[in-house]
Backbone as CSV, one residue per row, in Angstrom:
resi,resn,N_x,N_y,N_z,CA_x,CA_y,CA_z,C_x,C_y,C_z
1,UNK,149.424,149.738,127.863,149.094,148.478,126.898,149.899,147.453,127.367
2,UNK,149.383,146.196,127.544,149.997,145.206,127.901,150.641,144.280,126.582
3,UNK,151.811,143.621,126.756,152.580,142.909,125.631,151.743,141.702,125.495
4,UNK,151.732,141.220,124.108,151.276,139.827,124.012,152.324,138.779,124.291
5,UNK,151.908,138.025,125.388,153.062,137.082,125.935,153.283,136.031,124.831
6,UNK,152.582,135.736,123.838,152.676,134.717,122.929,153.278,135.069,121.722
7,UNK,153.542,136.539,121.455,154.239,136.623,120.394,155.677,136.559,120.505
8,UNK,156.307,135.694,119.498,157.848,135.509,119.783,158.749,136.658,119.552
9,UNK,159.726,136.617,120.172,160.787,137.725,120.526,161.831,137.680,119.302
10,UNK,161.894,138.718,118.683,162.964,138.916,117.463,164.264,138.737,118.019
11,UNK,165.032,137.872,117.427,166.307,137.719,117.760,167.330,137.678,116.711
12,UNK,168.382,138.617,117.013,169.352,138.368,115.999,170.752,138.089,116.625
13,UNK,171.448,137.207,116.170,172.773,136.787,116.731,173.869,136.575,115.577
14,UNK,174.933,137.469,116.097,175.984,137.390,115.308,176.945,136.184,115.269
15,UNK,177.281,135.637,114.255,178.083,134.354,114.296,179.565,134.593,113.649
16,UNK,180.508,134.231,114.122,181.915,134.469,113.507,182.850,133.309,113.330
17,UNK,182.141,131.908,113.514,183.075,130.723,113.262,182.342,129.916,112.607
18,UNK,183.137,128.903,111.847,182.536,127.831,111.208,181.563,126.982,112.152
19,UNK,181.967,126.627,113.354,181.300,125.907,114.195,180.009,126.587,114.714
20,UNK,180.104,127.918,114.934,178.902,128.584,115.168,177.777,128.551,114.016
21,UNK,178.274,128.759,112.791,177.351,128.552,111.597,176.810,127.251,111.335
22,UNK,177.661,126.112,111.633,177.235,124.838,111.560,176.137,124.501,112.609
23,UNK,176.326,124.937,113.920,175.383,124.906,114.958,174.019,125.632,114.667
24,UNK,174.268,126.828,114.183,172.981,127.622,113.771,172.340,127.175,112.698
25,UNK,172.829,126.321,111.705,172.160,125.621,110.768,171.381,124.622,111.277
26,UNK,171.818,123.812,112.496,171.072,122.780,113.114,169.813,123.446,113.880
27,UNK,170.065,124.737,114.257,168.953,125.245,114.987,167.858,125.572,113.961
28,UNK,168.343,126.184,112.981,167.256,126.598,112.000,166.520,125.358,111.341
29,UNK,167.038,124.343,111.113,166.409,123.076,110.612,165.450,122.635,111.594
30,UNK,166.015,122.450,112.875,165.157,121.945,113.981,163.707,123.122,114.099
31,UNK,163.901,124.239,113.756,162.908,125.314,113.840,161.923,125.027,112.624
32,UNK,162.369,124.724,111.670,161.519,124.543,110.283,160.401,123.493,110.442
33,UNK,159.173,123.933,110.160,158.143,123.146,110.421,157.372,122.914,108.942
34,UNK,157.607,123.640,107.817,157.044,123.362,106.470,157.861,123.560,105.381
35,UNK,158.803,124.461,105.452,159.592,124.632,104.156,160.978,125.088,104.570
36,UNK,162.044,124.521,104.014,163.319,124.856,104.198,163.967,125.263,102.885
37,UNK,164.472,126.312,102.749,165.144,126.870,101.401,166.696,127.067,101.875
38,UNK,167.652,126.510,100.840,168.906,126.745,101.277,169.570,127.019,99.991
39,UNK,170.431,128.124,99.984,171.125,128.582,98.880,172.736,128.553,99.484
40,UNK,173.530,127.952,98.715,174.827,127.775,99.141,175.921,127.804,97.968
41,UNK,177.064,127.629,98.136,177.885,127.695,97.013,178.040,126.220,96.655
42,UNK,178.202,125.270,97.746,178.508,123.809,97.376,178.157,122.855,98.524
43,UNK,177.823,123.437,99.669,177.382,122.748,100.857,178.684,122.165,101.529
44,UNK,179.888,122.566,101.240,180.999,122.034,101.818,181.116,122.502,103.244
45,UNK,180.745,123.830,103.456,180.770,124.085,104.866,179.316,123.901,105.370
46,UNK,179.324,123.939,106.827,177.948,123.729,107.465,177.629,122.378,107.940
47,UNK,178.379,121.456,107.699,178.108,120.028,108.342,177.389,119.146,107.460
48,UNK,177.102,119.453,106.317,176.229,118.448,105.424,176.692,117.001,105.213
49,UNK,177.833,116.748,105.721,178.262,115.426,105.606,178.041,114.508,106.855
50,UNK,177.683,115.316,107.867,177.741,114.773,109.202,176.130,113.803,109.352
51,UNK,176.177,112.885,110.184,175.235,112.132,110.644,174.021,112.981,111.140
52,UNK,174.510,113.960,112.278,173.366,114.965,112.807,172.648,115.721,111.569
53,UNK,173.431,116.083,110.644,172.529,117.153,109.767,171.631,116.010,108.903
54,UNK,171.941,114.749,108.627,171.212,113.958,108.003,169.909,113.700,108.819
55,UNK,169.981,113.397,110.195,168.943,113.121,111.023,168.075,114.228,111.214
56,UNK,168.556,115.494,111.367,167.832,116.698,111.520,166.840,116.791,110.192
57,UNK,167.564,116.561,109.034,166.678,116.922,107.772,165.690,115.673,107.669
58,UNK,166.198,114.505,107.821,165.113,113.318,107.927,164.137,113.590,108.658
59,UNK,164.261,114.210,110.027,163.240,114.225,110.917,162.027,115.373,110.284
60,UNK,162.829,116.325,109.945,161.968,117.462,109.197,161.101,116.975,108.073
61,UNK,161.521,116.119,107.178,161.032,115.593,106.103,159.968,114.502,106.515
62,UNK,160.139,113.876,107.671,159.260,112.877,108.264,158.092,113.358,108.772
63,UNK,158.325,114.645,109.403,157.187,115.324,110.126,155.875,115.463,109.403
64,UNK,155.952,115.798,108.248,154.682,115.916,107.360,155.164,115.705,105.690
65,UNK,154.154,115.006,105.086,154.379,114.810,103.745,154.365,115.950,102.911
66,UNK,153.803,117.081,103.436,153.821,118.347,102.644,155.189,119.018,102.933
67,UNK,155.968,118.708,103.871,157.149,119.462,104.110,158.062,119.596,102.929
68,UNK,158.802,120.787,102.761,159.534,120.690,101.424,160.967,121.466,101.724
69,UNK,162.077,120.774,101.130,163.363,121.218,101.175,164.040,121.450,99.675
70,UNK,164.151,122.832,99.695,164.819,123.381,98.227,166.065,123.705,98.462
71,UNK,167.011,123.232,97.624,168.376,123.431,97.740,168.824,124.031,96.296
72,UNK,169.527,125.272,96.291,170.124,125.718,95.103,171.532,125.924,95.424
73,UNK,172.450,125.346,94.462,173.917,125.544,94.816,174.385,126.134,93.365
74,UNK,175.606,126.893,93.677,176.458,127.178,92.589,177.146,126.139,92.031
75,UNK,177.295,125.026,92.762,178.314,123.898,92.159,177.774,122.620,92.987
76,UNK,177.174,121.689,92.201,176.688,120.665,92.930,177.664,119.376,92.953
77,UNK,178.837,119.467,92.420,179.860,118.404,92.552,180.225,117.932,93.791
78,UNK,180.303,118.891,94.871,180.824,118.448,96.342,179.702,117.421,96.761
79,UNK,178.445,117.933,96.521,177.236,117.183,97.146,177.220,115.869,96.436
80,UNK,177.436,115.859,95.173,177.277,114.419,94.532,178.508,113.470,94.908
81,UNK,179.767,114.128,95.242,180.851,113.334,95.603,181.200,113.074,97.205
82,UNK,180.521,113.977,97.896,180.913,113.849,99.376,179.779,114.005,100.339
83,UNK,178.464,113.898,99.795,177.322,113.939,100.783,176.307,112.605,100.377
84,UNK,176.849,111.469,100.575,175.722,110.432,100.189,174.687,110.458,101.135
85,UNK,174.698,110.936,102.278,173.409,110.998,103.086,172.546,112.015,102.531
86,UNK,172.811,113.129,102.136,171.966,113.975,101.563,171.168,113.259,100.226
87,UNK,172.013,112.713,99.479,171.602,111.972,98.161,170.645,110.842,98.449
88,UNK,170.954,110.307,99.753,169.945,108.920,100.136,168.663,109.807,100.366
89,UNK,168.642,110.879,101.237,167.319,111.572,101.585,166.514,112.033,100.228
90,UNK,167.381,112.476,99.244,166.847,112.849,97.839,165.879,111.652,97.366
91,UNK,166.799,110.490,97.395,166.006,109.594,96.786,164.906,109.027,97.641
92,UNK,164.960,109.135,98.943,163.909,108.545,99.747,162.692,109.625,99.705
93,UNK,162.987,110.815,99.547,161.713,111.932,99.824,162.058,112.723,98.392
94,UNK,161.980,112.104,97.189,162.112,112.738,96.044,160.957,113.458,95.814
95,UNK,159.719,113.306,96.306,158.633,114.248,96.129,158.788,115.655,96.914
96,UNK,159.705,115.596,97.926,159.858,116.798,98.854,161.043,117.562,98.542
97,UNK,162.021,117.025,97.861,163.417,117.830,97.855,163.564,117.876,96.407
98,UNK,164.153,119.280,96.186,164.510,119.726,94.797,166.054,120.224,95.004
99,UNK,166.873,119.905,94.168,168.236,120.306,94.060,168.583,120.943,92.645
100,UNK,168.894,122.311,92.644,169.238,122.839,91.456,170.586,123.551,91.632
101,UNK,171.185,123.858,90.434,172.313,124.564,90.310,172.197,125.852,89.504
102,UNK,172.810,126.772,89.830,172.759,128.314,89.127,173.198,128.177,87.817
103,UNK,172.673,128.932,87.007,173.072,129.027,85.641,174.161,130.128,85.748
104,UNK,174.939,130.478,84.634,176.008,131.403,84.493,175.534,132.919,85.108
105,UNK,174.364,133.427,84.606,173.857,134.732,84.930,173.920,134.849,86.693
106,UNK,173.786,133.733,87.310,173.478,133.966,88.926,174.749,133.393,89.664
107,UNK,175.732,133.201,88.980,177.075,132.668,89.714,177.886,133.697,90.555
108,UNK,177.302,135.130,90.217,178.204,136.017,90.953,177.519,136.358,92.308
109,UNK,176.456,135.788,92.753,175.998,135.748,94.137,176.841,135.070,95.069
110,UNK,177.219,135.787,96.094,178.277,135.100,96.947,177.910,134.960,98.459
111,UNK,176.663,135.298,98.708,176.000,135.177,100.079,175.120,134.167,100.538
112,UNK,175.818,132.976,100.870,174.661,131.837,101.096,173.824,132.264,102.221
113,UNK,172.590,131.430,102.176,171.566,131.722,103.269,170.507,130.512,103.328
114,UNK,169.870,130.388,104.419,168.950,129.406,104.623,167.653,130.087,105.303
115,UNK,166.497,129.589,104.890,165.405,130.165,105.537,164.462,129.059,105.716
116,UNK,163.951,129.113,107.116,162.933,128.050,107.578,161.594,128.813,107.634
117,UNK,160.744,128.189,106.888,159.385,128.601,106.810,159.424,130.098,106.396
118,UNK,158.749,131.050,107.149,158.440,132.310,106.717,159.163,133.450,107.846
119,UNK,159.858,132.998,108.908,160.163,133.674,109.940,161.518,133.585,110.635
120,UNK,162.442,132.623,110.123,163.811,132.464,110.741,164.670,132.299,109.349
121,UNK,166.006,132.801,109.644,166.876,132.802,108.525,168.300,132.701,109.210
122,UNK,169.317,132.167,108.301,170.508,132.257,108.665,171.387,132.807,107.379
123,UNK,171.969,133.958,107.493,172.644,134.533,106.301,174.023,134.660,106.572
124,UNK,174.776,134.018,105.704,176.212,134.131,105.746,176.507,135.260,104.917
125,UNK,177.482,135.972,105.052,177.793,137.419,104.379,178.642,137.287,103.248
126,UNK,179.438,136.222,103.149,180.418,135.584,101.893,180.787,134.071,102.208
127,UNK,180.571,133.514,101.017,180.727,132.049,101.283,182.283,131.727,101.648
128,UNK,183.321,132.742,101.339,184.626,132.580,102.009,184.944,132.974,103.385
129,UNK,183.822,133.274,104.146,184.086,133.674,105.453,182.987,133.098,106.359
130,UNK,183.285,132.809,107.745,182.289,132.305,108.441,181.327,133.147,109.136
131,UNK,181.605,134.459,108.922,180.755,135.526,109.561,179.269,135.250,108.997
132,UNK,178.253,135.538,109.947,176.946,135.283,109.504,175.995,135.848,110.676
133,UNK,174.802,135.932,110.104,173.584,136.386,111.163,172.703,135.255,111.267
134,UNK,172.098,134.899,112.452,171.043,134.163,112.634,169.840,134.782,113.219
135,UNK,168.938,134.891,112.568,167.522,135.632,112.702,166.491,134.745,113.017
136,UNK,165.815,134.938,114.363,164.683,134.265,114.543,163.538,135.213,114.897
137,UNK,162.538,134.787,114.139,161.130,135.366,114.463,161.412,136.722,113.670
138,UNK,162.103,136.841,112.518,162.118,138.142,111.615,161.531,137.796,110.499
139,UNK,160.352,138.070,110.381,159.482,137.615,109.312,159.884,138.761,108.123
140,UNK,160.046,140.007,108.482,160.493,140.816,107.356,161.770,140.655,106.581
141,UNK,162.832,140.298,107.368,163.994,139.898,106.842,164.111,138.578,106.115
142,UNK,163.137,137.566,106.544,162.860,136.355,106.005,162.382,136.424,104.658
143,UNK,161.238,137.484,104.514,160.663,137.570,103.293,161.620,138.208,102.148
144,UNK,162.658,139.171,102.621,163.443,139.440,101.796,164.412,138.480,100.929
145,UNK,164.791,137.557,101.926,165.513,136.300,101.511,164.740,135.357,100.705
146,UNK,163.610,135.383,101.020,162.704,134.241,100.203,162.520,134.828,98.615
147,UNK,162.255,136.152,98.657,162.181,136.892,97.345,163.593,136.579,96.597
148,UNK,164.575,136.701,97.145,166.091,136.448,96.495,166.004,135.114,96.205
149,UNK,165.751,134.186,97.028,165.897,132.719,96.860,165.029,132.353,95.507
150,UNK,163.832,132.933,95.397,163.022,132.599,94.281,163.741,133.134,92.843
151,UNK,164.341,134.437,93.102,165.126,134.870,92.027,166.266,133.971,91.599
152,UNK,166.988,133.556,92.663,168.073,132.578,92.204,167.648,131.384,91.812
153,UNK,166.641,130.904,92.366,166.041,129.736,91.743,165.505,129.583,90.260
154,UNK,164.909,130.846,89.952,164.632,131.111,88.687,165.656,131.117,87.567
155,UNK,166.935,131.427,88.192,168.080,131.458,87.395,168.961,130.261,87.617
156,UNK,168.269,129.143,87.780,169.009,127.957,87.890,168.145,126.797,87.271
157,UNK,168.710,125.547,87.200,168.242,124.371,86.472,168.400,123.289,87.428
158,UNK,167.674,122.254,87.051,167.839,120.888,87.957,169.287,120.456,88.044
159,UNK,169.604,120.074,89.171,171.125,119.534,89.126,171.183,118.107,89.222
160,UNK,170.218,117.550,90.267,170.521,116.092,90.575,169.034,115.614,90.716
161,UNK,168.847,114.540,90.057,167.589,113.938,90.174,167.673,112.563,90.913
162,UNK,166.489,112.230,91.587,166.430,111.235,92.573,166.760,109.583,91.945
163,UNK,166.207,109.633,90.680,166.584,108.250,90.034,167.496,108.587,88.779
164,UNK,168.077,107.477,88.266,169.073,107.351,87.302,168.300,106.830,86.001
165,UNK,168.247,107.779,85.006,167.544,107.235,83.888,168.564,106.800,82.900
166,UNK,168.049,105.627,82.369,169.108,104.973,81.207,168.235,104.426,80.091
167,UNK,169.011,104.218,78.902,168.246,103.858,77.776,168.353,102.340,77.728
């Protein structure tokens, strides 16, 4: 029986440094075509303050009006203080970006991850360690993390709005 040459090959790559983790996030964002889900402690690690990350996310959001970026954090303070580019994207693409913060019952979750569409993910084993796994074309593993993301998102509340409301 011949193999299907168009079927993507499952790839798992172990990562052991912050630089590898940041580079893997870039790869994941470049692979995303419709939806990007990010769960993190506070976005401090992973290059979210860089121009490169801003450009990758902006390119993803400009690719289609239906593209979505969903972010859930344990603490949004770092984002509001040190990530003006991400906040700028949030204002520009308010229809496509949600940023939420976990409620107390979800604060014990310690393993950040990001999922691109339904098939690729980056899973960090603990937010205090750079060790992680980049998985490409792993639909089964991605679905497990998507389910976890939805559970975490259900235990969170909106953290940052695109506009400032005043009286």
